[in-house]
mmCIF file of C-alpha atoms in Angstrom:
data_model
loop_
_atom_site.group_PDB
_atom_site.id
_atom_site.type_symbol
_atom_site.label_atom_id
_atom_site.label_comp_id
_atom_site.label_asym_id
_atom_site.label_seq_id
_atom_site.Cartn_x
_atom_site.Cartn_y
_atom_site.Cartn_z
ATOM 1 C CA UNK I 1 -65.323 4.659 -11.914
ATOM 2 C CA UNK I 2 -62.431 2.054 -13.204
ATOM 3 C CA UNK I 3 -63.315 2.408 -17.158
ATOM 4 C CA UNK I 4 -61.741 5.358 -17.650
ATOM 5 C CA UNK I 5 -59.063 4.138 -16.200
ATOM 6 C CA UNK I 6 -58.700 0.668 -18.170
ATOM 7 C CA UNK I 7 -59.402 2.392 -21.168
ATOM 8 C CA UNK I 8 -56.466 5.041 -20.490
ATOM 9 C CA UNK I 9 -53.994 2.343 -21.586
ATOM 10 C CA UNK I 10 -55.879 2.194 -25.108
ATOM 11 C CA UNK I 11 -56.087 5.864 -25.612
ATOM 12 C CA UNK I 12 -52.455 5.978 -24.753
ATOM 13 C CA UNK I 13 -51.594 3.550 -27.202
ATOM 14 C CA UNK I 14 -53.696 5.058 -30.200
ATOM 15 C CA UNK I 15 -51.883 8.887 -29.342
ATOM 16 C CA UNK I 16 -48.587 7.233 -29.204
ATOM 17 C CA UNK I 17 -49.295 5.545 -32.747
ATOM 18 C CA UNK I 18 -50.966 8.847 -33.330
ATOM 19 C CA UNK I 19 -47.680 11.129 -32.211
ATOM 20 C CA UNK I 20 -45.859 8.639 -34.695
ATOM 21 C CA UNK I 21 -48.141 9.220 -38.043
ATOM 22 C CA UNK I 22 -47.518 13.186 -36.981
ATOM 23 C CA UNK I 23 -43.733 12.516 -36.616
ATOM 24 C CA UNK I 24 -43.053 10.880 -40.283
ATOM 25 C CA UNK I 25 -46.032 13.253 -42.150
ATOM 26 C CA UNK I 26 -44.268 16.514 -40.406
ATOM 27 C CA UNK I 27 -40.464 15.865 -40.497
ATOM 28 C CA UNK I 28 -39.527 19.518 -40.807
ATOM 29 C CA UNK I 29 -41.201 20.288 -37.164
ATOM 30 C CA UNK I 30 -39.020 21.496 -34.785
ATOM 31 C CA UNK I 31 -37.674 18.769 -32.469
ATOM 32 C CA UNK I 32 -39.572 20.758 -29.155
ATOM 33 C CA UNK I 33 -43.039 20.793 -30.384
ATOM 34 C CA UNK I 34 -43.729 17.053 -31.439
ATOM 35 C CA UNK I 35 -44.837 15.655 -27.816
ATOM 36 C CA UNK I 36 -46.820 18.540 -27.338
ATOM 37 C CA UNK I 37 -48.988 19.394 -30.728
ATOM 38 C CA UNK I 38 -52.235 18.427 -30.291
ATOM 39 C CA UNK I 39 -54.044 15.621 -32.775
ATOM 40 C CA UNK I 40 -57.351 14.740 -33.344
ATOM 41 C CA UNK I 41 -56.966 10.868 -34.071
ATOM 42 C CA UNK I 42 -58.233 8.624 -31.721
ATOM 43 C CA UNK I 43 -60.428 11.597 -29.370
ATOM 44 C CA UNK I 44 -64.236 11.647 -28.874
ATOM 45 C CA UNK I 45 -65.713 13.967 -27.169
ATOM 46 C CA UNK I 46 -65.409 14.203 -23.751
ATOM 47 C CA UNK I 47 -61.179 13.553 -24.096
ATOM 48 C CA UNK I 48 -60.482 17.206 -23.904
ATOM 49 C CA UNK I 49 -59.560 17.457 -20.413
ATOM 50 C CA UNK I 50 -57.527 14.339 -20.542
ATOM 51 C CA UNK I 51 -55.901 15.384 -23.163
ATOM 52 C CA UNK I 52 -54.606 18.520 -21.759
ATOM 53 C CA UNK I 53 -53.070 16.317 -18.648
ATOM 54 C CA UNK I 54 -51.781 13.747 -21.129
ATOM 55 C CA UNK I 55 -50.022 16.805 -22.409
ATOM 56 C CA UNK I 56 -48.786 17.925 -19.007
ATOM 57 C CA UNK I 57 -47.653 14.473 -18.450
ATOM 58 C CA UNK I 58 -45.526 14.853 -21.088
ATOM 59 C CA UNK I 59 -44.418 17.731 -20.888
ATOM 60 C CA UNK I 60 -43.393 16.892 -17.012
ATOM 61 C CA UNK I 61 -41.820 13.477 -18.841
ATOM 62 C CA UNK I 62 -39.970 15.376 -21.046
ATOM 63 C CA UNK I 63 -38.907 17.631 -18.252
ATOM 64 C CA UNK I 64 -37.914 14.604 -15.826
ATOM 65 C CA UNK I 65 -36.125 13.049 -19.332
ATOM 66 C CA UNK I 66 -34.018 16.106 -19.783
ATOM 67 C CA UNK I 67 -32.556 16.379 -16.300
ATOM 68 C CA UNK I 68 -31.553 12.816 -16.250
ATOM 69 C CA UNK I 69 -29.868 13.117 -19.331
ATOM 70 C CA UNK I 70 -27.976 16.123 -17.888
ATOM 71 C CA UNK I 71 -27.371 14.178 -14.760
ATOM 72 C CA UNK I 72 -25.611 11.071 -16.913
ATOM 73 C CA UNK I 73 -23.709 13.344 -19.216
ATOM 74 C CA UNK I 74 -22.656 15.137 -15.713
ATOM 75 C CA UNK I 75 -21.466 12.400 -14.197
ATOM 76 C CA UNK I 76 -19.687 10.851 -17.372
ATOM 77 C CA UNK I 77 -18.126 14.179 -17.887
ATOM 78 C CA UNK I 78 -16.759 14.167 -13.533
ATOM 79 C CA UNK I 79 -15.808 10.624 -14.118
ATOM 80 C CA UNK I 80 -13.266 12.112 -16.500
ATOM 81 C CA UNK I 81 -12.427 15.237 -14.715
ATOM 82 C CA UNK I 82 -11.770 13.317 -11.564
ATOM 83 C CA UNK I 83 -7.666 12.242 -12.992
ATOM 84 C CA UNK I 84 -6.699 15.950 -13.069
ATOM 85 C CA UNK I 85 -8.695 16.324 -9.635
ATOM 86 C CA UNK I 86 -7.821 13.790 -8.194
ATOM 87 C CA UNK I 87 -3.905 14.857 -9.118
ATOM 88 C CA UNK I 88 -4.286 18.450 -7.905
ATOM 89 C CA UNK I 89 -5.655 16.856 -4.600
ATOM 90 C CA UNK I 90 -2.667 15.334 -4.089
ATOM 91 C CA UNK I 91 -0.896 17.898 -4.687
ATOM 92 C CA UNK I 92 -2.731 19.937 -2.431
ATOM 93 C CA UNK I 93 -2.578 18.044 0.418
ATOM 94 C CA UNK I 94 1.009 16.599 0.281
ATOM 95 C CA UNK I 95 0.127 12.874 -0.243
ATOM 96 C CA UNK I 96 2.085 12.179 -3.102
ATOM 97 C CA UNK I 97 1.040 9.593 -5.355
ATOM 98 C CA UNK I 98 0.372 6.950 -2.865
ATOM 99 C CA UNK I 99 -2.310 7.868 -0.834
ATOM 100 C CA UNK I 100 -2.228 5.321 1.922
ATOM 101 C CA UNK I 101 -0.768 5.936 5.860
ATOM 102 C CA UNK I 102 2.022 7.908 4.504
ATOM 103 C CA UNK I 103 5.417 7.928 5.520
ATOM 104 C CA UNK I 104 8.220 10.202 5.991
ATOM 105 C CA UNK I 105 11.748 10.290 7.576
ATOM 106 C CA UNK I 106 11.202 12.729 9.869
ATOM 107 C CA UNK I 107 8.103 10.487 11.629
ATOM 108 C CA UNK I 108 11.071 8.241 12.712
ATOM 109 C CA UNK I 109 12.184 10.818 14.931
ATOM 110 C CA UNK I 110 9.225 11.777 16.226
ATOM 111 C CA UNK I 111 7.197 8.847 17.123
ATOM 112 C CA UNK I 112 6.507 7.229 20.146
ATOM 113 C CA UNK I 113 6.555 3.516 21.077
ATOM 114 C CA UNK I 114 3.031 2.164 21.499
ATOM 115 C CA UNK I 115 4.161 0.317 24.404
ATOM 116 C CA UNK I 116 0.517 -2.069 25.001
ATOM 117 C CA UNK I 117 0.266 -3.499 21.515
ATOM 118 C CA UNK I 118 2.887 -5.875 21.252
ATOM 119 C CA UNK I 119 3.268 -7.598 17.661
ATOM 120 C CA UNK I 120 5.113 -10.661 16.327
ATOM 121 C CA UNK I 121 7.364 -10.402 13.283
ATOM 122 C CA UNK I 122 7.749 -13.700 11.743
ATOM 123 C CA UNK I 123 10.862 -14.237 9.302
ATOM 124 C CA UNK I 124 10.484 -16.175 6.178
ATOM 125 C CA UNK I 125 13.726 -16.085 3.686
ATOM 126 C CA UNK I 126 13.304 -18.151 0.263
ATOM 127 C CA UNK I 127 15.126 -18.312 -2.840
ATOM 128 C CA UNK I 128 14.386 -18.638 -6.737
ATOM 129 C CA UNK I 129 15.105 -22.474 -7.606
ATOM 130 C CA UNK I 130 17.653 -21.653 -9.726
ATOM 131 C CA UNK I 131 19.327 -19.383 -6.759
ATOM 132 C CA UNK I 132 21.923 -21.419 -5.632
ATOM 133 C CA UNK I 133 22.840 -19.088 -2.202
ATOM 134 C CA UNK I 134 21.735 -20.427 1.655
ATOM 135 C CA UNK I 135 19.974 -17.937 2.480
ATOM 136 C CA UNK I 136 17.561 -18.178 5.666
ATOM 137 C CA UNK I 137 16.825 -15.558 8.536
ATOM 138 C CA UNK I 138 19.306 -15.835 11.822
ATOM 139 C CA UNK I 139 15.729 -14.739 14.082
ATOM 140 C CA UNK I 140 12.583 -17.087 13.320
ATOM 141 C CA UNK I 141 10.572 -14.244 14.773
ATOM 142 C CA UNK I 142 11.013 -10.593 17.056
ATOM 143 C CA UNK I 143 8.388 -8.887 19.084
ATOM 144 C CA UNK I 144 8.393 -5.361 18.376
ATOM 145 C CA UNK I 145 5.879 -2.374 19.576
ATOM 146 C CA UNK I 146 4.542 -0.042 16.734
ATOM 147 C CA UNK I 147 6.932 2.669 16.462
ATOM 148 C CA UNK I 148 9.647 1.582 17.506
ATOM 149 C CA UNK I 149 12.553 1.046 15.232
ATOM 150 C CA UNK I 150 14.042 -2.588 15.191
ATOM 151 C CA UNK I 151 16.950 -4.864 14.227
ATOM 152 C CA UNK I 152 16.378 -8.613 12.223
ATOM 153 C CA UNK I 153 19.192 -10.388 10.886
ATOM 154 C CA UNK I 154 19.034 -12.859 8.088
ATOM 155 C CA UNK I 155 22.558 -14.419 6.653
ATOM 156 C CA UNK I 156 23.514 -15.656 3.123
ATOM 157 C CA UNK I 157 25.737 -18.000 1.743
ATOM 158 C CA UNK I 158 27.572 -18.501 -1.007
ATOM 159 C CA UNK I 159 28.373 -22.319 -1.373
ATOM 160 C CA UNK I 160 29.903 -22.636 -5.156
ATOM 161 C CA UNK I 161 32.943 -21.641 -6.722
ATOM 162 C CA UNK I 162 31.486 -18.794 -8.632
ATOM 163 C CA UNK I 163 30.623 -15.280 -7.450
ATOM 164 C CA UNK I 164 26.819 -14.743 -7.294
ATOM 165 C CA UNK I 165 24.820 -11.779 -7.627
ATOM 166 C CA UNK I 166 21.639 -11.559 -5.932
ATOM 167 C CA UNK I 167 18.814 -9.358 -6.046
ATOM 168 C CA UNK I 168 15.625 -9.941 -3.536
ATOM 169 C CA UNK I 169 12.709 -8.602 -3.127
ATOM 170 C CA UNK I 170 10.008 -8.867 0.124
ATOM 171 C CA UNK I 171 6.677 -9.407 0.679
ATOM 172 C CA UNK I 172 4.258 -8.718 3.734
ATOM 173 C CA UNK I 173 2.042 -11.007 5.112
ATOM 174 C CA UNK I 174 -1.403 -9.939 6.171
ATOM 175 C CA UNK I 175 -1.803 -7.466 2.824
ATOM 176 C CA UNK I 176 -3.163 -4.416 4.635
ATOM 177 C CA UNK I 177 -0.573 -4.012 7.551
ATOM 178 C CA UNK I 178 1.874 -4.053 4.702
ATOM 179 C CA UNK I 179 1.105 -0.150 4.509
ATOM 180 C CA UNK I 180 2.017 -0.142 8.373
ATOM 181 C CA UNK I 181 5.587 -1.836 7.464
ATOM 182 C CA UNK I 182 8.313 0.475 7.135
ATOM 183 C CA UNK I 183 11.703 -0.660 6.782
ATOM 184 C CA UNK I 184 14.333 2.286 7.225
ATOM 185 C CA UNK I 185 17.409 0.031 6.004
ATOM 186 C CA UNK I 186 17.383 -3.142 4.206
ATOM 187 C CA UNK I 187 19.014 -5.389 1.506
ATOM 188 C CA UNK I 188 16.114 -5.092 -1.079
ATOM 189 C CA UNK I 189 16.627 -4.214 -4.812
ATOM 190 C CA UNK I 190 19.841 -4.079 -4.874
ATOM 191 C CA UNK I 191 22.332 -6.130 -6.329
ATOM 192 C CA UNK I 192 24.189 -7.933 -3.947
ATOM 193 C CA UNK I 193 27.314 -9.639 -4.950
ATOM 194 C CA UNK I 194 28.867 -13.152 -2.833
ATOM 195 C CA UNK I 195 32.445 -13.877 -3.676
ATOM 196 C CA UNK I 196 32.568 -18.266 -3.795
ATOM 197 C CA UNK I 197 32.020 -19.561 -0.246
ATOM 198 C CA UNK I 198 31.225 -16.415 0.957
ATOM 199 C CA UNK I 199 28.816 -15.993 4.096
ATOM 200 C CA UNK I 200 26.934 -12.549 5.039
ATOM 201 C CA UNK I 201 24.938 -11.075 7.918
ATOM 202 C CA UNK I 202 22.536 -8.643 6.067
ATOM 203 C CA UNK I 203 20.051 -6.953 8.205
ATOM 204 C CA UNK I 204 16.959 -5.629 7.920
ATOM 205 C CA UNK I 205 15.773 -2.332 10.159
ATOM 206 C CA UNK I 206 12.408 -1.396 10.441
ATOM 207 C CA UNK I 207 9.387 0.082 12.591
ATOM 208 C CA UNK I 208 5.732 -0.452 12.254
ATOM 209 C CA UNK I 209 4.143 3.254 12.005
ATOM 210 C CA UNK I 210 2.642 4.074 15.578
ATOM 211 C CA UNK I 211 -0.615 4.591 13.163
ATOM 212 C CA UNK I 212 -1.141 0.508 12.883
ATOM 213 C CA UNK I 213 -2.520 0.733 16.388
ATOM 214 C CA UNK I 214 -5.400 3.091 15.724
ATOM 215 C CA UNK I 215 -6.890 1.076 12.435
ATOM 216 C CA UNK I 216 -9.381 -0.865 13.483
ATOM 217 C CA UNK I 217 -8.966 -3.038 10.761
ATOM 218 C CA UNK I 218 -6.095 -4.221 12.100
ATOM 219 C CA UNK I 219 -7.033 -4.562 15.576
ATOM 220 C CA UNK I 220 -6.960 -8.387 15.600
ATOM 221 C CA UNK I 221 -4.220 -8.361 13.730
ATOM 222 C CA UNK I 222 -1.430 -10.055 15.944
ATOM 223 C CA UNK I 223 1.754 -11.634 13.210
ATOM 224 C CA UNK I 224 2.872 -9.776 10.928
ATOM 225 C CA UNK I 225 5.482 -12.043 8.639
ATOM 226 C CA UNK I 226 7.995 -10.529 6.385
ATOM 227 C CA UNK I 227 9.095 -12.578 3.674
ATOM 228 C CA UNK I 228 12.790 -12.569 1.646
ATOM 229 C CA UNK I 229 12.929 -13.546 -1.871
ATOM 230 C CA UNK I 230 16.171 -13.676 -3.377
ATOM 231 C CA UNK I 231 16.935 -14.502 -7.212
ATOM 232 C CA UNK I 232 20.249 -14.447 -9.404
ATOM 233 C CA UNK I 233 20.462 -11.130 -11.147
ATOM 234 C CA UNK I 234 22.484 -11.449 -14.420
ATOM 235 C CA UNK I 235 25.323 -8.882 -14.652
ATOM 236 C CA UNK I 236 24.691 -5.373 -15.253
ATOM 237 C CA UNK I 237 20.843 -6.001 -15.473
ATOM 238 C CA UNK I 238 19.060 -3.387 -13.371
ATOM 239 C CA UNK I 239 16.068 -3.204 -11.007
ATOM 240 C CA UNK I 240 13.535 -0.683 -11.178
ATOM 241 C CA UNK I 241 13.377 0.587 -7.430
ATOM 242 C CA UNK I 242 9.488 0.501 -6.908
ATOM 243 C CA UNK I 243 8.058 3.491 -6.065
ATOM 244 C CA UNK I 244 10.550 5.775 -7.921
ATOM 245 C CA UNK I 245 9.920 6.799 -11.439
ATOM 246 C CA UNK I 246 12.174 7.480 -13.902
ATOM 247 C CA UNK I 247 11.775 10.238 -16.498
ATOM 248 C CA UNK X 1 4.389 -12.379 -3.862
ATOM 249 C CA UNK X 2 0.671 -12.068 -5.017
ATOM 250 C CA UNK X 3 0.207 -15.746 -7.027
ATOM 251 C CA UNK X 4 -3.545 -15.011 -7.866
ATOM 252 C CA UNK X 5 -4.529 -13.894 -11.020
ATOM 253 C CA UNK X 6 -7.457 -12.289 -9.845
ATOM 254 C CA UNK X 7 -7.001 -8.956 -11.334
ATOM 255 C CA UNK X 8 -9.959 -7.315 -9.088
ATOM 256 C CA UNK X 9 -7.805 -7.766 -6.105
ATOM 257 C CA UNK X 10 -5.386 -5.351 -4.571
ATOM 258 C CA UNK X 11 -1.398 -6.616 -4.834
ATOM 259 C CA UNK X 12 1.397 -6.218 -2.679
ATOM 260 C CA UNK X 13 3.262 -3.151 -3.357
ATOM 261 C CA UNK X 14 6.850 -3.635 -1.767
ATOM 262 C CA UNK X 15 8.151 -0.053 -1.828
ATOM 263 C CA UNK X 16 12.043 0.596 -1.114
ATOM 264 C CA UNK X 17 13.888 1.504 2.258
ATOM 265 C CA UNK X 18 14.074 4.754 3.088
ATOM 266 C CA UNK X 19 17.352 5.276 3.145
ATOM 267 C CA UNK X 20 18.402 2.869 0.606
ATOM 268 C CA UNK X 21 19.969 -0.417 1.016
ATOM 269 C CA UNK X 22 22.603 -1.960 3.439
ATOM 270 C CA UNK X 23 25.893 -2.945 1.866
ATOM 271 C CA UNK X 24 27.173 -5.992 2.691
ATOM 272 C CA UNK X 25 29.303 -6.626 5.404
ATOM 273 C CA UNK X 26 32.076 -8.768 3.601
ATOM 274 C CA UNK X 27 34.597 -8.412 6.118
ATOM 275 C CA UNK X 28 32.577 -9.333 9.475
ATOM 276 C CA UNK X 29 33.720 -5.915 10.780
ATOM 277 C CA UNK X 30 30.371 -5.656 12.654
ATOM 278 C CA UNK X 31 30.244 -9.644 13.619
ATOM 279 C CA UNK X 32 30.484 -9.225 17.201
ATOM 280 C CA UNK X 33 28.288 -6.154 17.253
ATOM 281 C CA UNK X 34 25.685 -8.867 15.912
ATOM 282 C CA UNK X 35 26.424 -11.585 18.064
ATOM 283 C CA UNK X 36 25.918 -9.813 21.091
ATOM 284 C CA UNK X 37 22.317 -8.097 20.133
ATOM 285 C CA UNK X 38 21.019 -12.033 19.109
ATOM 286 C CA UNK X 39 22.278 -12.969 22.238
ATOM 287 C CA UNK X 40 20.262 -10.562 23.922
ATOM 288 C CA UNK X 41 17.414 -11.970 21.668
ATOM 289 C CA UNK X 42 17.412 -14.939 22.678
ATOM 290 C CA UNK X 43 18.132 -14.330 26.216
ATOM 291 C CA UNK X 44 14.973 -11.833 26.441
ATOM 292 C CA UNK X 45 13.052 -14.378 24.151
ATOM 293 C CA UNK X 46 13.042 -12.383 21.414
ATOM 294 C CA UNK X 47 11.806 -9.297 22.710
ATOM 295 C CA UNK X 48 12.813 -6.268 20.445
ATOM 296 C CA UNK X 49 12.441 -3.760 23.182
ATOM 297 C CA UNK X 50 14.655 -5.225 26.061
ATOM 298 C CA UNK X 51 17.762 -5.224 22.735
ATOM 299 C CA UNK X 52 17.630 -1.539 21.396
ATOM 300 C CA UNK X 53 21.145 -0.621 23.107
ATOM 301 C CA UNK X 54 22.174 -3.670 21.059
ATOM 302 C CA UNK X 55 21.337 -2.610 18.122
ATOM 303 C CA UNK X 56 21.802 0.826 18.229
ATOM 304 C CA UNK X 57 25.755 -0.173 18.750
ATOM 305 C CA UNK X 58 25.578 -2.203 15.740
ATOM 306 C CA UNK X 59 24.450 0.387 13.749
ATOM 307 C CA UNK X 60 27.009 2.955 15.082
ATOM 308 C CA UNK X 61 29.563 -0.015 14.426
ATOM 309 C CA UNK X 62 28.069 0.220 11.039
ATOM 310 C CA UNK X 63 28.659 3.935 10.570
ATOM 311 C CA UNK X 64 32.079 3.890 11.858
ATOM 312 C CA UNK X 65 32.976 1.421 8.995
ATOM 313 C CA UNK X 66 31.009 3.188 6.108
ATOM 314 C CA UNK X 67 28.755 0.800 6.118
ATOM 315 C CA UNK X 68 25.999 3.081 6.760
ATOM 316 C CA UNK X 69 25.475 6.239 5.814
ATOM 317 C CA UNK X 70 26.286 8.590 8.963
ATOM 318 C CA UNK X 71 23.075 9.785 10.493
ATOM 319 C CA UNK X 72 22.317 10.819 14.592
ATOM 320 C CA UNK X 73 20.779 8.240 15.932
ATOM 321 C CA UNK X 74 17.821 10.596 16.665
ATOM 322 C CA UNK X 75 17.238 9.838 13.515
ATOM 323 C CA UNK X 76 17.037 6.120 13.476
ATOM 324 C CA UNK X 77 14.771 6.466 16.567
ATOM 325 C CA UNK X 78 16.830 5.696 19.062
ATOM 326 C CA UNK X 79 15.733 9.321 20.925
ATOM 327 C CA UNK X 80 15.023 7.416 24.180
ATOM 328 C CA UNK X 81 18.204 6.009 24.348
ATOM 329 C CA UNK X 82 20.367 8.968 23.689
ATOM 330 C CA UNK X 83 18.690 11.329 26.554
ATOM 331 C CA UNK X 84 21.626 11.279 29.643
ATOM 332 C CA UNK X 85 19.694 9.715 32.066
ATOM 333 C CA UNK X 86 20.451 11.257 34.888
ATOM 334 C CA UNK X 87 17.771 9.594 36.598
ATOM 335 C CA UNK X 88 15.499 8.654 33.658
ATOM 336 C CA UNK X 89 13.557 5.740 33.982
ATOM 337 C CA UNK X 90 14.519 4.956 30.509
ATOM 338 C CA UNK X 91 12.612 0.967 30.276
ATOM 339 C CA UNK X 92 14.154 0.413 26.614
ATOM 340 C CA UNK X 93 17.265 1.129 27.383
ATOM 341 C CA UNK X 94 17.572 -2.236 30.335
ATOM 342 C CA UNK X 95 19.926 -4.973 28.509
#
């Protein structure tokens, strides 16, 4: 019983070599047939039954290979098609460019504060090494709840004898909480000019999206740090506003 | 700023504020309201919910002095403070 099983591999090898030589000998044969063409090499008397079985395997293998190749080609095509498809989806669902918790200005009017979840917002202020302003927050932390608008102040002083123009950007830590941190109005991304020895208060008006409370990833987040950094701006330089595309 | 140079991870993308930037208060016109607000914060252990009335006053001052675009305060999230409270328990407005 085991002998036919043991003999099979050698027969397969013989058959494969037979197929290859047959390909070489008849190059004009249609491609679809060469796998199925019966041949007489390496065949002994009682092998006809297994020969048709081999043929069936081969045809089945060929079918399977064809399906796999078609699936591979289909997936590659889907990859290419996904870009316009995603754009269509964004247009249809109105999410725009950022498929995150989309906030809009109407939400500020209708959102309800989530009273049970108190968050500590701590404030950090930095300046670039060559920026000579004194820039610091006026409160080190503030306790807010999601859905409630909050006001916070920074103070900047220009201790030098010449006007300095500054421009700032911000960062929110933890990273994932940054998508829920919405600023209604602040002092960033626009040039701010301070005259010599002038000191101003800079407010930030913001809120945390109420959906923050429903995000399971944010369940253990109690502190959010808002960090502003001021750079010195050269005269006439325009920073592109993030999120807006200039066409 | 994200200082890591790993290209696989997401980087922080700052978003522009909804209503743009506050013009600077060079003349300190609303400084008094700011001081009231900061004092309220210090007295209430920096709890923002207790000082919303003061923050509303500050923003109103800004609007009056052309330091902020005029906007109905309900659109800034103060609708609970705007409702005329005959006998309404308005926990946010208590200074």
